[in-house]
CSV table of C-alpha atoms in Angstrom, one decimal:
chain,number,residue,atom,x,y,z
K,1,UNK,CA,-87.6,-15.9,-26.9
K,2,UNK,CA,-91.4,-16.1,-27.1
K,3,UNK,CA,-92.6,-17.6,-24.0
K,4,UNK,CA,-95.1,-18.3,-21.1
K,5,UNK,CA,-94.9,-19.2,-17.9
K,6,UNK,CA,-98.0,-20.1,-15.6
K,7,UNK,CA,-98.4,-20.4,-12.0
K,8,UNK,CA,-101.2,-20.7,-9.4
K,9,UNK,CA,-102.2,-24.1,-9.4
K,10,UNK,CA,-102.1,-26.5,-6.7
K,11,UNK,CA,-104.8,-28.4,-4.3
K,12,UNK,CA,-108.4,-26.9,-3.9
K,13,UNK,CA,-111.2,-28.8,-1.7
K,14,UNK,CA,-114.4,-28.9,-3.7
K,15,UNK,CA,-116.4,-25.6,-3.6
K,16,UNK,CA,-112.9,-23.4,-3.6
K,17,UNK,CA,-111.4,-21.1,-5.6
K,18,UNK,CA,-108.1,-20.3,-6.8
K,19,UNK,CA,-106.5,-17.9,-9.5
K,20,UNK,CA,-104.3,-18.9,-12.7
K,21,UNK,CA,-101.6,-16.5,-13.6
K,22,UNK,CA,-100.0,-16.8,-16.8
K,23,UNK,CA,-96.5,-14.6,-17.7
K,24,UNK,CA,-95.9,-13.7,-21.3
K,25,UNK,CA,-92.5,-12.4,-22.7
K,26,UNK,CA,-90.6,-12.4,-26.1
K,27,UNK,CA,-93.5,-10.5,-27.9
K,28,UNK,CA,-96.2,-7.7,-27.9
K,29,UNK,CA,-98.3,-9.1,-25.4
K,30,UNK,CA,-101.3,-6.7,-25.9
K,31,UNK,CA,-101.4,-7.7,-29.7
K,32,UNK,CA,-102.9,-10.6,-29.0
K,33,UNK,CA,-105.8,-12.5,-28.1
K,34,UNK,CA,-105.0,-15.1,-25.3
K,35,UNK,CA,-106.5,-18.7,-24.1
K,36,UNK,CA,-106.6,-21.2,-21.7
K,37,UNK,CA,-107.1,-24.9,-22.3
K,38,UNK,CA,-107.0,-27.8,-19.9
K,39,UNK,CA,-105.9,-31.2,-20.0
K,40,UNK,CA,-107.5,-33.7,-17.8
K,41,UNK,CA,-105.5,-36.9,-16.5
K,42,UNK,CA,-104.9,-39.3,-19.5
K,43,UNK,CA,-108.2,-37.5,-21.2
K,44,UNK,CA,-107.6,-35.0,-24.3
K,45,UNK,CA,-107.4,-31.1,-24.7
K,46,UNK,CA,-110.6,-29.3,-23.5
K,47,UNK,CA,-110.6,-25.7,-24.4
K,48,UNK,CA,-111.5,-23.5,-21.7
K,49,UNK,CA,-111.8,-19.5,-22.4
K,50,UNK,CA,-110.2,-16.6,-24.5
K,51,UNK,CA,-110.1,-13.1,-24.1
K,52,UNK,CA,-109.3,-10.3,-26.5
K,53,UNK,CA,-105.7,-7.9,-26.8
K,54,UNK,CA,-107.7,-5.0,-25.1
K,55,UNK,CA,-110.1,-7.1,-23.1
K,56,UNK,CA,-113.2,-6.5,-25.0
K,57,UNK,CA,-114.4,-9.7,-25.9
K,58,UNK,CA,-114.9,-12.8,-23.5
K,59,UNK,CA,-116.1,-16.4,-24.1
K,60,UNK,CA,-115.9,-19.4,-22.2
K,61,UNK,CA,-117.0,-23.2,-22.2
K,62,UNK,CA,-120.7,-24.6,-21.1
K,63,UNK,CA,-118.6,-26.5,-18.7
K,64,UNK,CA,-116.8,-23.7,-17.1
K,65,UNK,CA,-119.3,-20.7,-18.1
K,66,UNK,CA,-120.8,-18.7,-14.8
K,67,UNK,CA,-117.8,-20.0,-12.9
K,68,UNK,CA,-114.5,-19.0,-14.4
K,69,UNK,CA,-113.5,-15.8,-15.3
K,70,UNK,CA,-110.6,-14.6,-17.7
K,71,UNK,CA,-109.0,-11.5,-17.3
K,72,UNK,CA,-105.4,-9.8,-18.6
K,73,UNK,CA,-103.0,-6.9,-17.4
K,74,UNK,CA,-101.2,-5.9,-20.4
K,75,UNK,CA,-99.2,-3.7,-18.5
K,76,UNK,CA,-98.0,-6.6,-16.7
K,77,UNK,CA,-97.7,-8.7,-19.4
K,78,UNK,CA,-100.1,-11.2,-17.6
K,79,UNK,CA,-102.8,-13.4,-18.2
K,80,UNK,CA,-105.4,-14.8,-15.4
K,81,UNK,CA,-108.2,-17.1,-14.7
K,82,UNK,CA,-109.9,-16.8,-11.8
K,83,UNK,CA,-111.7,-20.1,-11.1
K,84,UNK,CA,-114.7,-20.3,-7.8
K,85,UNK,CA,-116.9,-23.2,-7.4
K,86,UNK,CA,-114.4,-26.0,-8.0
K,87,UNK,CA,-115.8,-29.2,-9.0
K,88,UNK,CA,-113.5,-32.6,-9.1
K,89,UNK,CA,-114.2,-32.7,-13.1
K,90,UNK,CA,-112.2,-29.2,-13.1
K,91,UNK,CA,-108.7,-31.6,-11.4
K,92,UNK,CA,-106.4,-30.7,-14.8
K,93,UNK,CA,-103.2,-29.3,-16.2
K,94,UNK,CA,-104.2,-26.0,-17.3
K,95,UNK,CA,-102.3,-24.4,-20.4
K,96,UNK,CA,-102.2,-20.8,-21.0
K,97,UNK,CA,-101.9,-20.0,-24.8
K,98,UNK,CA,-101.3,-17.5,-27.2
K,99,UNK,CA,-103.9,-17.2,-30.2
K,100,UNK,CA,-102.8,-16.6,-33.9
K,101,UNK,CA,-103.2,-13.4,-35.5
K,102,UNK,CA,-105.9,-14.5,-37.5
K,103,UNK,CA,-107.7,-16.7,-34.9
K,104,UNK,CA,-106.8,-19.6,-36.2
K,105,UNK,CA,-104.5,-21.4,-33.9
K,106,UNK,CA,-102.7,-21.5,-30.4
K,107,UNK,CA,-99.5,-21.3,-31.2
K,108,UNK,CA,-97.5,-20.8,-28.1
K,109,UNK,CA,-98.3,-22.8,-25.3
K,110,UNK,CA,-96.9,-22.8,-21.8
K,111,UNK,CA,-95.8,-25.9,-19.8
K,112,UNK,CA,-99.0,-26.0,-18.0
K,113,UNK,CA,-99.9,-25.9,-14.3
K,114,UNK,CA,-101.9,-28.3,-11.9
K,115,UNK,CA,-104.8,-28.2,-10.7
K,116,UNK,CA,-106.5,-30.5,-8.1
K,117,UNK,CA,-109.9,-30.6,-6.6
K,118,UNK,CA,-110.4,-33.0,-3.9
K,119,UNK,CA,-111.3,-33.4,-0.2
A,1,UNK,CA,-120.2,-28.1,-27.7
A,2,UNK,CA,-118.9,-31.8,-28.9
A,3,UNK,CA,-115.9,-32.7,-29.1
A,4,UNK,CA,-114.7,-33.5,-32.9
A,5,UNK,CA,-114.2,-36.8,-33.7
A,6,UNK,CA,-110.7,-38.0,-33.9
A,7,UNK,CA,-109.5,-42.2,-34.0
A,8,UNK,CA,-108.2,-43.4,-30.5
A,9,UNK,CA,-105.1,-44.5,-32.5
A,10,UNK,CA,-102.9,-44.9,-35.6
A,11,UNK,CA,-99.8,-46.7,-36.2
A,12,UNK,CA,-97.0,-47.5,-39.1
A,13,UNK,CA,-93.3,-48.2,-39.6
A,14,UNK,CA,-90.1,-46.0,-40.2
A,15,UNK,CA,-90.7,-44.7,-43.7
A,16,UNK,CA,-94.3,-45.0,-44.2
A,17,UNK,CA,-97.2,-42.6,-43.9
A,18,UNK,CA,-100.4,-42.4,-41.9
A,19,UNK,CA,-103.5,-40.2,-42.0
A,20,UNK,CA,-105.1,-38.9,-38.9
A,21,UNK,CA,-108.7,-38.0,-39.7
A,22,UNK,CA,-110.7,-35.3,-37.7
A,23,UNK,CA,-114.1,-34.8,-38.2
A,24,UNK,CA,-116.7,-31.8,-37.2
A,25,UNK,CA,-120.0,-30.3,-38.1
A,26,UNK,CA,-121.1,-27.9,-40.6
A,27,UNK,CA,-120.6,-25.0,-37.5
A,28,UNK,CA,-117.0,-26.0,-37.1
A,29,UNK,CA,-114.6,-27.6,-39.5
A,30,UNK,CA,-117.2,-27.5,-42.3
A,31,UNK,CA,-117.8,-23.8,-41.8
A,32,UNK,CA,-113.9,-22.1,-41.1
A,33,UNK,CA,-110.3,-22.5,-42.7
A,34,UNK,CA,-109.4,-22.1,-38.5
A,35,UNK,CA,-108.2,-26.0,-38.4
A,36,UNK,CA,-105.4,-26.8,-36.2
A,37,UNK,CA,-102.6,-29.6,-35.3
A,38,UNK,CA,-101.1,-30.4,-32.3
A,39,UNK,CA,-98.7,-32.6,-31.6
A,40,UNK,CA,-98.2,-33.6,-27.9
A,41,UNK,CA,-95.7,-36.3,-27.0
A,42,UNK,CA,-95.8,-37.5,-23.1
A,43,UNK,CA,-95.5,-35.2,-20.6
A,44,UNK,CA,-95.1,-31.6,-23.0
A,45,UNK,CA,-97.1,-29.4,-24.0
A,46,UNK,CA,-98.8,-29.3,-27.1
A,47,UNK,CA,-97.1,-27.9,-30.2
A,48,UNK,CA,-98.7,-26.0,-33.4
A,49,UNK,CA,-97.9,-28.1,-36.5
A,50,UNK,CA,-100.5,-27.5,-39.0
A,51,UNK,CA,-102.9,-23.8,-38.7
A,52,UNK,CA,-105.4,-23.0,-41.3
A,53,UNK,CA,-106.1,-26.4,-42.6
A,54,UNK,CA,-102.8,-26.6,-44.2
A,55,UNK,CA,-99.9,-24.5,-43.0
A,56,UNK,CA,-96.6,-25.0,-41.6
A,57,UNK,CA,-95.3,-22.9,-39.6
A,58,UNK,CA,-91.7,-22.1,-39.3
A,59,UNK,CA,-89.6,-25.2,-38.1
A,60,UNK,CA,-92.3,-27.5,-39.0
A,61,UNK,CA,-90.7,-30.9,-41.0
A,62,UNK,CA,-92.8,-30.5,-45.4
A,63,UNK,CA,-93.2,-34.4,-43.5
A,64,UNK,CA,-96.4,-32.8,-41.9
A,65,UNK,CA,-99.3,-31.7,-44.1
A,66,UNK,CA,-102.9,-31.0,-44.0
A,67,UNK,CA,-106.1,-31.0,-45.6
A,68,UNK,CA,-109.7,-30.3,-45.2
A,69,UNK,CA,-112.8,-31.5,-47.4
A,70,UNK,CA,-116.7,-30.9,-46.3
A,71,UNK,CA,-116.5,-31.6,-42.6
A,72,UNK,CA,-113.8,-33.3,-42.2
A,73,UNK,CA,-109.7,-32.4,-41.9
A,74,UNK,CA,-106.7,-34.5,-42.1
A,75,UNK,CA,-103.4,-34.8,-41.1
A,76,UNK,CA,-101.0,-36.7,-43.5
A,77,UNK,CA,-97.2,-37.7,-41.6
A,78,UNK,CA,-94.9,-39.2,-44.2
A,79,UNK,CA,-92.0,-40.7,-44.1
A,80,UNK,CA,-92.2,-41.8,-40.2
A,81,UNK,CA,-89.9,-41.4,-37.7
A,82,UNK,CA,-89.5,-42.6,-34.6
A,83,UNK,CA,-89.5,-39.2,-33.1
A,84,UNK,CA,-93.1,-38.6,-34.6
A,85,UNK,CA,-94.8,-40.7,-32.0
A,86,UNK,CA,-97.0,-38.4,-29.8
A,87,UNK,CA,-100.5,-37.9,-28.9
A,88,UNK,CA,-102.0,-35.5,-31.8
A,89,UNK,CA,-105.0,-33.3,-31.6
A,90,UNK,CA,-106.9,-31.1,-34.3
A,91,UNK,CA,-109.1,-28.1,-33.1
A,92,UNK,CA,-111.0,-25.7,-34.8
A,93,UNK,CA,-112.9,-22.4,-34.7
A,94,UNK,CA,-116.4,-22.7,-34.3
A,95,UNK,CA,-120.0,-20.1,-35.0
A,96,UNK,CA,-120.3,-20.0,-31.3
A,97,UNK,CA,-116.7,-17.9,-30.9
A,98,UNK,CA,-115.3,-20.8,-29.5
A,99,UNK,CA,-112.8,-23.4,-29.9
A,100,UNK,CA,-113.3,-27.2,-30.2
A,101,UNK,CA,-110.6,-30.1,-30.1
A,102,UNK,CA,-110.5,-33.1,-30.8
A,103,UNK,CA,-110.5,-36.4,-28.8
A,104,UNK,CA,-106.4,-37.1,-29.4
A,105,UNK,CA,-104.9,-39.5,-31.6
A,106,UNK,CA,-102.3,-41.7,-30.4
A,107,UNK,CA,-99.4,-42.6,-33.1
A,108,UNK,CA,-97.5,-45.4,-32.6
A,109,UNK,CA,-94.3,-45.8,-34.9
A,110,UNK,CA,-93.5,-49.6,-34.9
């Protein structure tokens, strides 16, 4: 079945880095454009960044922008997001998603993983 | 990059319905059919329930529908059930090639 897995997260001192991995399997992964969002404690849905099937187009969030950068494999069947300069306002559960065919929705979400910036 | 605006919460009993209202700017909702629904209950991911303003997608209950006018979508649940209470979220495509989501609604089914 369609699905995605993501992996990577975990506990980052302010000023760190760490890299997001997202696995996709069930469909054509290079057909389609991918995203993350993030999901702050007991706050709403912030979306974060997408990237195109072949990689061609980026675009991120002000808050994120010059920081984060999104990247796939499609030969791996594997999404990423590279994230340096941690701040504590970046602490979330990040969700890799897959994007509808027309750009109109994320329609396949994974669980999520963790993130936490603290000292 | 503002977030659309969503009510903190929404409530009703078994068998009734309740509107969730979502409203953007002429650059978001106003501007693209790209309006989403998610439904979230606690501790899951979201789940697509309404794309393009007002489409199911497979699996989804005819319970769930949607709508748009000017700036602002909605998303009508009717005849509630308990299993409907979740966080819910709209989103939509923006001019700026980006996404926007709302604030979260919390619906309570008393």
């Amino acid at each position: 079945q369609v699905q995605l897995v993501e992996s990577g997260g975990g506990l980052v001192k302010p000023g760190g880095s760490l890299r997001l991995s997202c696995a996709a399997s069930g469909f054509t992964f290079s057909d389609y454009y991918m995203s993350w969002i993030r999901q702050a404690p007991g706050k709403g849905l912030e979306w974060v960044s997408y990237i195109s099937s072949s990689s061609s187009y980026t675009n991120y969030a002000d808050s994120v922008k010059g920081r984060f950068t999104i990247s796939r494999d499609n030969a791996k069947n594997s999404l990423y997001l590279q994230m340096n300069s941690l701040r504590a306002e970046d602490t979330a559960v990040y969700y890799c998603a897959r994007v509808g065919q027309w750009l109109t929705d994320m329609d396949v979400w994974g669980k999520g993983t963790t993130v936490t910036v603290s000292s | 990059q503002s977030a659309l605006t969503q009510p903190p919460s929404v409530s009703g009993s078994p068998g009734q319905s309740v509107t969730i209202s979502c409203t953007g700017t002429s650059s978001d909702v106003g501007s693209y059919n790209r309006v989403s629904w998610y439904q979230q209950p606690p501790g899951t991911a979201p789940k697509l329930m309404i794309y393009e303003v007002s489409n199911r997608p497979s699996g989804v209950p005819d319970r769930f529908s949607g709508s748009k006018s000017g700036n602002t979508a909605s998303l009508t649940i009717s005849g509630l059930q308990a299993e409907d209470e979740a966080d819910y979220y709209c989103s939509s495509y923006t001019s700026s090639s980006t996404w926007v989501f709302g604030g979260g609604t919390k619906l309570t089914v008393l």
